[in-house]
Coordinates of N, CA and C in Angstrom, one line a residue:
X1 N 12.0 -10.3 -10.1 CA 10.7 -10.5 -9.7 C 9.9 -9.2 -9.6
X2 N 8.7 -8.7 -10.3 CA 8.1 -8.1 -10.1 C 6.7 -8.5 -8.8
X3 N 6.2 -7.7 -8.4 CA 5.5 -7.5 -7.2 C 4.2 -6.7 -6.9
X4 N 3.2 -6.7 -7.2 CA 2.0 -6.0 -6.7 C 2.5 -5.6 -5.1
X5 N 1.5 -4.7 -4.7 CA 1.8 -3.9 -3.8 C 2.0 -4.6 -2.6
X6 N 3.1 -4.9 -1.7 CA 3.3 -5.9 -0.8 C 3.6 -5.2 0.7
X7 N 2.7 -6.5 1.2 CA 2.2 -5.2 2.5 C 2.4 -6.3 3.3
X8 N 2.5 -5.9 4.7 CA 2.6 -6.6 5.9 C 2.4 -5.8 7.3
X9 N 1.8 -5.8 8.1 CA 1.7 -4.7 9.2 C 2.4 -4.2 9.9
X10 N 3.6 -4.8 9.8 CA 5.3 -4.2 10.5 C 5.9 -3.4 9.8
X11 N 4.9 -3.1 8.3 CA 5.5 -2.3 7.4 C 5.0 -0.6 7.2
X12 N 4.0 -0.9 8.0 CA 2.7 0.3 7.8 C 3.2 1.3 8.1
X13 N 4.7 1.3 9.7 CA 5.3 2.9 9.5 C 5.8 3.4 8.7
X14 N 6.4 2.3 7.7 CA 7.1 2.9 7.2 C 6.7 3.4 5.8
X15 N 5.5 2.7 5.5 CA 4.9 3.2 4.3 C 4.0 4.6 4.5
X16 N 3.7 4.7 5.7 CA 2.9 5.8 6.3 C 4.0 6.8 6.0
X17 N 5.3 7.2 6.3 CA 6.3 7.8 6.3 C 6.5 8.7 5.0
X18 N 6.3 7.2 4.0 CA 6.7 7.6 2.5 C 5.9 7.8 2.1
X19 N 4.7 7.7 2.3 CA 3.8 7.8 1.3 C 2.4 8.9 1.5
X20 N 2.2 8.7 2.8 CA 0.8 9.2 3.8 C 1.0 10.7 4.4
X21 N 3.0 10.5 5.0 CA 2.9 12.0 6.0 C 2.6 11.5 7.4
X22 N 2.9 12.3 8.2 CA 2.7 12.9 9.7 C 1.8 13.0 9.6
X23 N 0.6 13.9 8.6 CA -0.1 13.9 9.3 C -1.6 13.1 9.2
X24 N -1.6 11.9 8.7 CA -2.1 10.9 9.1 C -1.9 9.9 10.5
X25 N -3.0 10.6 11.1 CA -3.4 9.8 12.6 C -3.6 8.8 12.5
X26 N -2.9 7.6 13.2 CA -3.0 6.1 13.1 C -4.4 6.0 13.7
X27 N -4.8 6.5 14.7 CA -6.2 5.9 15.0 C -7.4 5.9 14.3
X28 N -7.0 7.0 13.4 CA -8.3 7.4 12.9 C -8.3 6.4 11.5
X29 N -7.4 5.6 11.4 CA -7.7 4.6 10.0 C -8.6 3.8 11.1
X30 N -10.0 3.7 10.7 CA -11.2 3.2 11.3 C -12.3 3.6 10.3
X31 N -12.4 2.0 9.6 CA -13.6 2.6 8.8 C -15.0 2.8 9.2
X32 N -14.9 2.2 10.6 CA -16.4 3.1 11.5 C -16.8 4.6 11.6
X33 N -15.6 5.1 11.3 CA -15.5 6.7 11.2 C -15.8 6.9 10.3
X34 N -16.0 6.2 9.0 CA -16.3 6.9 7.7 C -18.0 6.5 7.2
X35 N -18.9 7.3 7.1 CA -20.0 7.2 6.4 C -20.2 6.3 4.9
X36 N -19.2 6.8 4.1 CA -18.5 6.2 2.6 C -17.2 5.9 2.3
X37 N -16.4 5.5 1.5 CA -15.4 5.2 1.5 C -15.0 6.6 -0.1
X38 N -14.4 7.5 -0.1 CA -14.3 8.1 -1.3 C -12.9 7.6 -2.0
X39 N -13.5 6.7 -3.2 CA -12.6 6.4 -3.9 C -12.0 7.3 -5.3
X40 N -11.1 6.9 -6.3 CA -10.9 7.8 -7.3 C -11.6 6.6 -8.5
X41 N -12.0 7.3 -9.5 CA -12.6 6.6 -10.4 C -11.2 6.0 -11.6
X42 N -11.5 4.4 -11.6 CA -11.0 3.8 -12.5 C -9.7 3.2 -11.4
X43 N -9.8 3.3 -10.2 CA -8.7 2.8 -9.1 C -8.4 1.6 -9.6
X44 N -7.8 0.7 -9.4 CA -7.6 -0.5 -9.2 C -6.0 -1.3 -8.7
X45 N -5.8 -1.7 -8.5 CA -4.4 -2.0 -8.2 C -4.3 -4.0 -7.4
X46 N -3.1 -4.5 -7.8 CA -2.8 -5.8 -7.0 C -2.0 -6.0 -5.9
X47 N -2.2 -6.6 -4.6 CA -1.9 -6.8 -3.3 C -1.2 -7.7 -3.3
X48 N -0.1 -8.2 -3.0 CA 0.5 -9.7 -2.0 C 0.8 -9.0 -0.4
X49 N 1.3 -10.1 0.0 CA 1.3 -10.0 1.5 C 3.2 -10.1 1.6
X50 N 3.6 -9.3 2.3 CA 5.1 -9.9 2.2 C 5.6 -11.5 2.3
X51 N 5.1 -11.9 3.3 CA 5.6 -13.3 3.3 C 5.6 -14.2 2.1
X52 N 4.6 -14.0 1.0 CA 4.3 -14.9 0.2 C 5.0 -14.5 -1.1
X53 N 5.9 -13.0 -0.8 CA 6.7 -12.5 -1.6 C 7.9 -13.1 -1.3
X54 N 8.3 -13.6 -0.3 CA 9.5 -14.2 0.7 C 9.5 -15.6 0.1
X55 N 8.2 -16.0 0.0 CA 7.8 -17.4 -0.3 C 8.3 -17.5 -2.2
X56 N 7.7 -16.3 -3.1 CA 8.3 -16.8 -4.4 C 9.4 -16.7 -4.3
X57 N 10.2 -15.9 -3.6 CA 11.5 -15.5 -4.2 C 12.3 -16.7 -3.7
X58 N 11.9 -17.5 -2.7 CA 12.4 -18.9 -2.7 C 12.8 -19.9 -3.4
X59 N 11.3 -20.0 -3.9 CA 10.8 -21.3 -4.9 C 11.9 -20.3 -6.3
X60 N 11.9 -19.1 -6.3 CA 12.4 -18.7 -7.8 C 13.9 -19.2 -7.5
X61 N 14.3 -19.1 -6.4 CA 16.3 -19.4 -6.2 C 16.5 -20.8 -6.5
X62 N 15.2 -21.6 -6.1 CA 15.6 -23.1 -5.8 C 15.3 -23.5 -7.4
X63 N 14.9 -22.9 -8.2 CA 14.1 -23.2 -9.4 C 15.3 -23.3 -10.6
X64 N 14.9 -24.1 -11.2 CA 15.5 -23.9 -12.8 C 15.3 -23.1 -14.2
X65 N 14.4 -22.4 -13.4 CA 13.5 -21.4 -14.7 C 14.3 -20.4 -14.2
X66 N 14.3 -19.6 -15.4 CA 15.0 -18.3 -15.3 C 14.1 -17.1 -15.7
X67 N 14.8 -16.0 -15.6 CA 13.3 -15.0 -16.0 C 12.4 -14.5 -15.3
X68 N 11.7 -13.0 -14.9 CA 11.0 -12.4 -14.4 C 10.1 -13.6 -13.7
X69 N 9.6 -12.8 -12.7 CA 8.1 -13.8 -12.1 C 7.6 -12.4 -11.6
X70 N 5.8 -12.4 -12.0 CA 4.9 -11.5 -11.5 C 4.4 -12.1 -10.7
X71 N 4.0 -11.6 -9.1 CA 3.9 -11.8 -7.9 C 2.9 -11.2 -7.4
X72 N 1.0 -11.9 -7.1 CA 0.4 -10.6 -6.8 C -0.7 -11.9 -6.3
X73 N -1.4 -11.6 -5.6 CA -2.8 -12.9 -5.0 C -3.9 -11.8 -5.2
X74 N -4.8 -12.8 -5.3 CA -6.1 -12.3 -5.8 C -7.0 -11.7 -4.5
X75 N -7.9 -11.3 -4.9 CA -8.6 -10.4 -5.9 C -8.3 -9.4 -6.2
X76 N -8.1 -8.9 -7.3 CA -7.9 -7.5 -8.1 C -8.8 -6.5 -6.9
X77 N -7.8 -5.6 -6.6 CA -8.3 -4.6 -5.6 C -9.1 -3.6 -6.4
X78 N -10.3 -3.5 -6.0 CA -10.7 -2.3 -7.2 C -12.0 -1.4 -5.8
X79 N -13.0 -0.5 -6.7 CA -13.8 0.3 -5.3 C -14.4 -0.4 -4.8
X80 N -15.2 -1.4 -5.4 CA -16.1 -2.7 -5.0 C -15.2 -3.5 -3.9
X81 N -14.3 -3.5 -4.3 CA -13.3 -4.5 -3.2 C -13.2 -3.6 -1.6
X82 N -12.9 -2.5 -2.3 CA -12.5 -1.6 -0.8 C -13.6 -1.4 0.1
X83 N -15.0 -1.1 -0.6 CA -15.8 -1.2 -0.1 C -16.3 -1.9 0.6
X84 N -16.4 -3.3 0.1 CA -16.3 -4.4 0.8 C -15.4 -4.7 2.3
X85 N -14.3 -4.2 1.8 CA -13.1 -4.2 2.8 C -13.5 -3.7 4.3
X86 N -14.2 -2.6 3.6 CA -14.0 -0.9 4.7 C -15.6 -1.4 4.8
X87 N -16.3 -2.3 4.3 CA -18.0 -2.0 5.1 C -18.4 -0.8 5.0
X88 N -18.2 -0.4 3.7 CA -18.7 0.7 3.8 C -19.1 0.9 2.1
X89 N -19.8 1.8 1.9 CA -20.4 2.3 0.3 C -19.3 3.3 0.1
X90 N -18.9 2.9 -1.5 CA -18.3 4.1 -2.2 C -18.8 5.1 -2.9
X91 N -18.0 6.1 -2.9 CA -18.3 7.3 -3.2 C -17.4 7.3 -4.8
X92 N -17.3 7.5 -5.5 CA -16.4 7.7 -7.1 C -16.3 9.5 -7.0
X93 N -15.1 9.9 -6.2 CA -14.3 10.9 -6.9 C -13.3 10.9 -7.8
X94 N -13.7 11.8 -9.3 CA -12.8 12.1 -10.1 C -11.6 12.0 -10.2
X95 N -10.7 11.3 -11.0 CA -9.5 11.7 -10.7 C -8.5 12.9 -10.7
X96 N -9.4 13.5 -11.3 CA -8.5 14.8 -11.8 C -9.1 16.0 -10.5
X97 N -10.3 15.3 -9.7 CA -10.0 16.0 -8.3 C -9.1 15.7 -7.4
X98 N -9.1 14.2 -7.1 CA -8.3 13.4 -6.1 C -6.6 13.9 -6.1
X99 N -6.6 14.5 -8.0 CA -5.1 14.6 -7.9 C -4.9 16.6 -7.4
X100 N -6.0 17.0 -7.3 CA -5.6 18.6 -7.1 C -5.8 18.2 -5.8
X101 N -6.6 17.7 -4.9 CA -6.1 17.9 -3.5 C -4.7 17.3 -3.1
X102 N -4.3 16.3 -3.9 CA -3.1 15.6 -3.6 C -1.9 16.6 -3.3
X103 N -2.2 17.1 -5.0 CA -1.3 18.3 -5.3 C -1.3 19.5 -4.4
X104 N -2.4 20.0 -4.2 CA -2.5 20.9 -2.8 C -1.5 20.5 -1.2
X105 N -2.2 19.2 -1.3 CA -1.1 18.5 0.1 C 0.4 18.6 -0.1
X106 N 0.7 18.3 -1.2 CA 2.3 17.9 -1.7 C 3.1 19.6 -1.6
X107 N 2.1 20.2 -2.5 CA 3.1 21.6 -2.4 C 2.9 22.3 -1.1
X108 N 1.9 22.1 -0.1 CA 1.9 22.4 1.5 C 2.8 21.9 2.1
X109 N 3.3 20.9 1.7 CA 4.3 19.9 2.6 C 3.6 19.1 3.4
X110 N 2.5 19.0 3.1 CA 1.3 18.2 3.9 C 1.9 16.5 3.9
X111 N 2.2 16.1 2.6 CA 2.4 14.6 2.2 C 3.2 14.3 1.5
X112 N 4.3 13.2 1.4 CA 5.4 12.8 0.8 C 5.8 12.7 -0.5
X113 N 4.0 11.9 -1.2 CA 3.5 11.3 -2.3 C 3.6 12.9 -3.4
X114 N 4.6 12.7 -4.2 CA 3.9 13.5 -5.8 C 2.7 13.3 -6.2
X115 N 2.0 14.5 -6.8 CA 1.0 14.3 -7.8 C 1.4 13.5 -9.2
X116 N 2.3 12.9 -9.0 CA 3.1 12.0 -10.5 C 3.0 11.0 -9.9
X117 N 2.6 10.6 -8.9 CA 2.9 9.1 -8.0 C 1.5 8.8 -8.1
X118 N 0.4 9.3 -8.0 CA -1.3 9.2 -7.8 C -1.5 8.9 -9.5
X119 N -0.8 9.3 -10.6 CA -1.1 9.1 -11.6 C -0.3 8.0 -12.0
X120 N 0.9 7.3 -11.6 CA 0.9 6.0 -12.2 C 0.5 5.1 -11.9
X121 N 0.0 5.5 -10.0 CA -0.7 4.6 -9.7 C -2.2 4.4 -10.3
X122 N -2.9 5.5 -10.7 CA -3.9 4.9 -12.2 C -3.7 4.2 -13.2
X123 N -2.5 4.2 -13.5 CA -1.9 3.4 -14.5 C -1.5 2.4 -14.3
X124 N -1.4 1.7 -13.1 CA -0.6 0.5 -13.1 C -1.7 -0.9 -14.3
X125 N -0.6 -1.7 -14.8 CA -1.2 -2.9 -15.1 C -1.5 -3.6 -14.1
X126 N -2.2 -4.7 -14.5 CA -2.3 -6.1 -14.0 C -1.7 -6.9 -14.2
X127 N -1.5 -7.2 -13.8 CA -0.2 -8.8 -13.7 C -0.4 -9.8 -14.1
X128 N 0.2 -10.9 -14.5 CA -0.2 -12.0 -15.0 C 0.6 -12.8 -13.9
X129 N -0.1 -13.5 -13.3 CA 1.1 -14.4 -12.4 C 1.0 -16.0 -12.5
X130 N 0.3 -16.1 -13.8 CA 0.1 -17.8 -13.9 C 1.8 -18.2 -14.1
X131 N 2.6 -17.7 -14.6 CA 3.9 -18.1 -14.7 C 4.2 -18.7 -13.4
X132 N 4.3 -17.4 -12.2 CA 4.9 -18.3 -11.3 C 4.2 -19.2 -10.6
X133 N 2.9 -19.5 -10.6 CA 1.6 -20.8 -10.4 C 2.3 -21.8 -10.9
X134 N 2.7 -21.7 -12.5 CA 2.7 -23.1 -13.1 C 3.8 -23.3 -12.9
X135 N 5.6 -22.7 -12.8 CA 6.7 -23.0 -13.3 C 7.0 -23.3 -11.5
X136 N 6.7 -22.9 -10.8 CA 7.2 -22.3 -9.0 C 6.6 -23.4 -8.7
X137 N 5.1 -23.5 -8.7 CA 4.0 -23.9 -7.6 C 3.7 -23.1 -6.6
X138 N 4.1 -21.6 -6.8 CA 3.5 -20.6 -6.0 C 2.1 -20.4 -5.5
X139 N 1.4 -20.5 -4.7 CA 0.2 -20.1 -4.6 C 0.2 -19.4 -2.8
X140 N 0.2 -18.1 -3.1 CA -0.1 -17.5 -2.2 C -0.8 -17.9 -0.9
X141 N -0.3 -17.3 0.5 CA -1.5 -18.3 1.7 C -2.4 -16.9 1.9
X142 N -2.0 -15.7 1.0 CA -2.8 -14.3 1.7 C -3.5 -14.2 0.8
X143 N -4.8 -13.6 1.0 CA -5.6 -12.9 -0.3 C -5.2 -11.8 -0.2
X144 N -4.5 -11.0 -1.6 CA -4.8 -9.6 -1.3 C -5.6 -8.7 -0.5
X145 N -7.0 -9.1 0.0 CA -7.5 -8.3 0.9 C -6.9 -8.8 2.1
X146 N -6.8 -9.9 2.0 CA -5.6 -10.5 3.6 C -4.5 -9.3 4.3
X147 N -3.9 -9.1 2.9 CA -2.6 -8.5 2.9 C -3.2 -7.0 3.4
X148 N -3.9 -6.1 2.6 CA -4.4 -4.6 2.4 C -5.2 -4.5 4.2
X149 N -6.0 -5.4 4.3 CA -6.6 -5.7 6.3 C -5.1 -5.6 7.1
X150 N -4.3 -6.3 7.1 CA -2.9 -6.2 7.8 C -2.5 -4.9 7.9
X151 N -2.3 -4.6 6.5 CA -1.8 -3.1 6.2 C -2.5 -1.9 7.3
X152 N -3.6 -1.8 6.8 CA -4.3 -1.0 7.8 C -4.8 -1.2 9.4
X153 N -4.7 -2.6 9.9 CA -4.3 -2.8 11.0 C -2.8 -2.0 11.4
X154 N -1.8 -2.5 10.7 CA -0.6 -2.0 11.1 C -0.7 -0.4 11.4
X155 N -1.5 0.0 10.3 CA -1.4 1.6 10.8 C -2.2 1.9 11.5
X156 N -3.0 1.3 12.3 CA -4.1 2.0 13.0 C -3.5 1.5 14.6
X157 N -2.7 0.5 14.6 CA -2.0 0.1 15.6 C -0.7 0.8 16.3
X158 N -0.2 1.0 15.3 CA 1.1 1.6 14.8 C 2.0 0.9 15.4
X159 N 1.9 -0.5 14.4 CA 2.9 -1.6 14.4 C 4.2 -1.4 13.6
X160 N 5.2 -1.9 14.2 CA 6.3 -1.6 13.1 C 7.4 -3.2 13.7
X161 N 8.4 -2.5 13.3 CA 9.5 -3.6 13.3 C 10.9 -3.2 14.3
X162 N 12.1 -3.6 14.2 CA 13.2 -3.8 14.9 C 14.2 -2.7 14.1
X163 N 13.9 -2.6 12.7 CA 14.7 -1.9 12.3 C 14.1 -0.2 11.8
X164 N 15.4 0.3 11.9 CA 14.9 1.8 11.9 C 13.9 2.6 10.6
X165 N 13.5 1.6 9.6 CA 12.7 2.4 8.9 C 11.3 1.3 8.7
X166 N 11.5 0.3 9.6 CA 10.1 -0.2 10.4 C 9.5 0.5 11.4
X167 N 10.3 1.2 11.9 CA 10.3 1.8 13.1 C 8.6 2.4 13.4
X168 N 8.1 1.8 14.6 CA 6.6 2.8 14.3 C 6.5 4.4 14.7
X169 N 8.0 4.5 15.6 CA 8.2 5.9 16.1 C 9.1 6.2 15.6
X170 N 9.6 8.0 15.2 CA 11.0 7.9 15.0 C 11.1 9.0 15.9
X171 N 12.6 9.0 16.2 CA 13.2 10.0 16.9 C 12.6 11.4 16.9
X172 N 12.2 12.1 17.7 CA 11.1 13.7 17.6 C 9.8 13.3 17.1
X173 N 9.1 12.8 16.6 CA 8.3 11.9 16.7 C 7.6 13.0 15.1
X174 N 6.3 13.2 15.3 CA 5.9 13.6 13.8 C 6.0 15.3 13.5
X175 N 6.4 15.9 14.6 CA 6.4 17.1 14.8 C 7.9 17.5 14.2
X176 N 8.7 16.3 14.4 CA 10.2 16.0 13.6 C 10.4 16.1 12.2
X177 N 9.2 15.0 11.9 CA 8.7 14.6 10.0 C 8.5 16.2 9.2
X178 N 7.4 16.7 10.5 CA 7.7 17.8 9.5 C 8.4 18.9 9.6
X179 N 8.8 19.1 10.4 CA 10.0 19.9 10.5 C 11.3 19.5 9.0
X180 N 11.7 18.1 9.0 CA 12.3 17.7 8.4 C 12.3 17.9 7.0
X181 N 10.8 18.2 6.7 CA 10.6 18.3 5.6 C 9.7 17.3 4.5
X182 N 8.6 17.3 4.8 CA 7.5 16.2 4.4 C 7.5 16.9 3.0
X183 N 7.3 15.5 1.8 CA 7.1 16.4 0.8 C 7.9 17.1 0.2
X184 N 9.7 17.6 0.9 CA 10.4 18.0 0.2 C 11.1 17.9 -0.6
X185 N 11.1 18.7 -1.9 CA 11.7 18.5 -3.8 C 13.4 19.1 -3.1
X186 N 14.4 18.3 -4.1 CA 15.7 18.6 -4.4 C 15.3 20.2 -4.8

C-alpha cells in the first residue's frame, strides 16, 4: 500500500523529531503569529489521516484483490489550500531559495531534513486512489486538511503517544536532540 502523507496528532513528536529539529517551538506553530504563510513555489503534496490508513489496510487483508492500493483523501494540498488552512495569505518563495536556507539549517545542524528530502518532496506525484474507492469501498472519514489541522494541533500541543518514538518528550529533552546530533551525516 502506498500512502500520501499520513498524519495523526499523537504522531507530531515524532515527526517533529525527524523532520523539523529541536529547534521548532511547539507553541509557536500558531498561524495568528504569521502575517503570511511563506510557501515554496509549485508545492503540492497528498494528506490521509492515520486511521483511515488503518482503515484501507483492513478492507485490503479482508479483500480478494491483490496489488498495490494508493491511499490519500482529498483535497490536493497545494499554497491555496494552506492558505486557506493557516487563514492566512501566501507568500510564493522560490524553490531554489527555500532549499539554500534548508541547506544552511542542515549543515548547522539546525534540522534533521536533507536538502535531497525538500527536493523530492517537489517531486512527489499524485496519486490515483480510485482503485482503492472502487475494488475496497474505501472512502476516507478525514479530509486531508482534516488530517494536516490534527498534525499541527499535535505539535503545537505537544501531543504524542505511549511509545518511545511518540513520545512528546524525550529523555534530556531538546537540549539532548542536539547535543545528540540533529542533522547528523554517517
Amino acid at each position: 500500500m502506498r500512502t500520501a502523507f499520513c498524519f495523526k496528532p499523537e504522531s507530531a513528536a515524532q515527526q517533529r523529531r525527524l523532520f523539523l529539529g529541536p529547534m521548532l517551538i511547539n507553541r509557536l506553530v500558531r498561524p495568528d503569529l504569521l502575517p503570511a504563510l511563506p510557501t515554496p513555489g509549485g508545492m503540492r503534496f497528498q494528506a490521509v489521516h492515520s486511521n483511515d490508513v488503518g482503515e484501507a489496510y483492513r478492507l485490503a487483508a479482508l479483500s480478494t484483490s491483490a496489488g498495490a492500493f494508493n491511499i490519500a483523501a482529498d483535497p490536493l494540498i497545494d499554497t491555496g489550500v494552506l492558505g486557506e488552512l493557516f487563514g492566512k495569505p501566501t507568500v510564493g518563495v522560490p524553490p531554489r531559495i527555500a532549499k539554500s536556507v534548508l541547506s544552511t539549517a542542515w549543515h548547522l545542524h539546525l534540522v534533521p531534513a536533507s536538502p535531497g528530502l525538500f527536493d523530492a518532496f517537489l517531486r512527489l506525484p499524485v496519486m490515483d486512489v480510485s482503485r482503492a474507492r472502487d475494488e475496497l469501498g474505501w472512502t476516507p472519514r478525514y479530509s486531508s486538511t482534516d488530517a494536516v489541522e490534527g498534525f499541527l494541533h499535535g505539535l503545537r500541543e505537544a501531543v504524542g503517544g505511549r511509545t518511545p518514538p511518540l513520545a512528546p518528550r524525550v529523555p534530556g529533552g531538546r537540549l539532548h536532540e542536539l547535543a545528540t546530533g540533529v542533522g547528523q551525516r554517517p
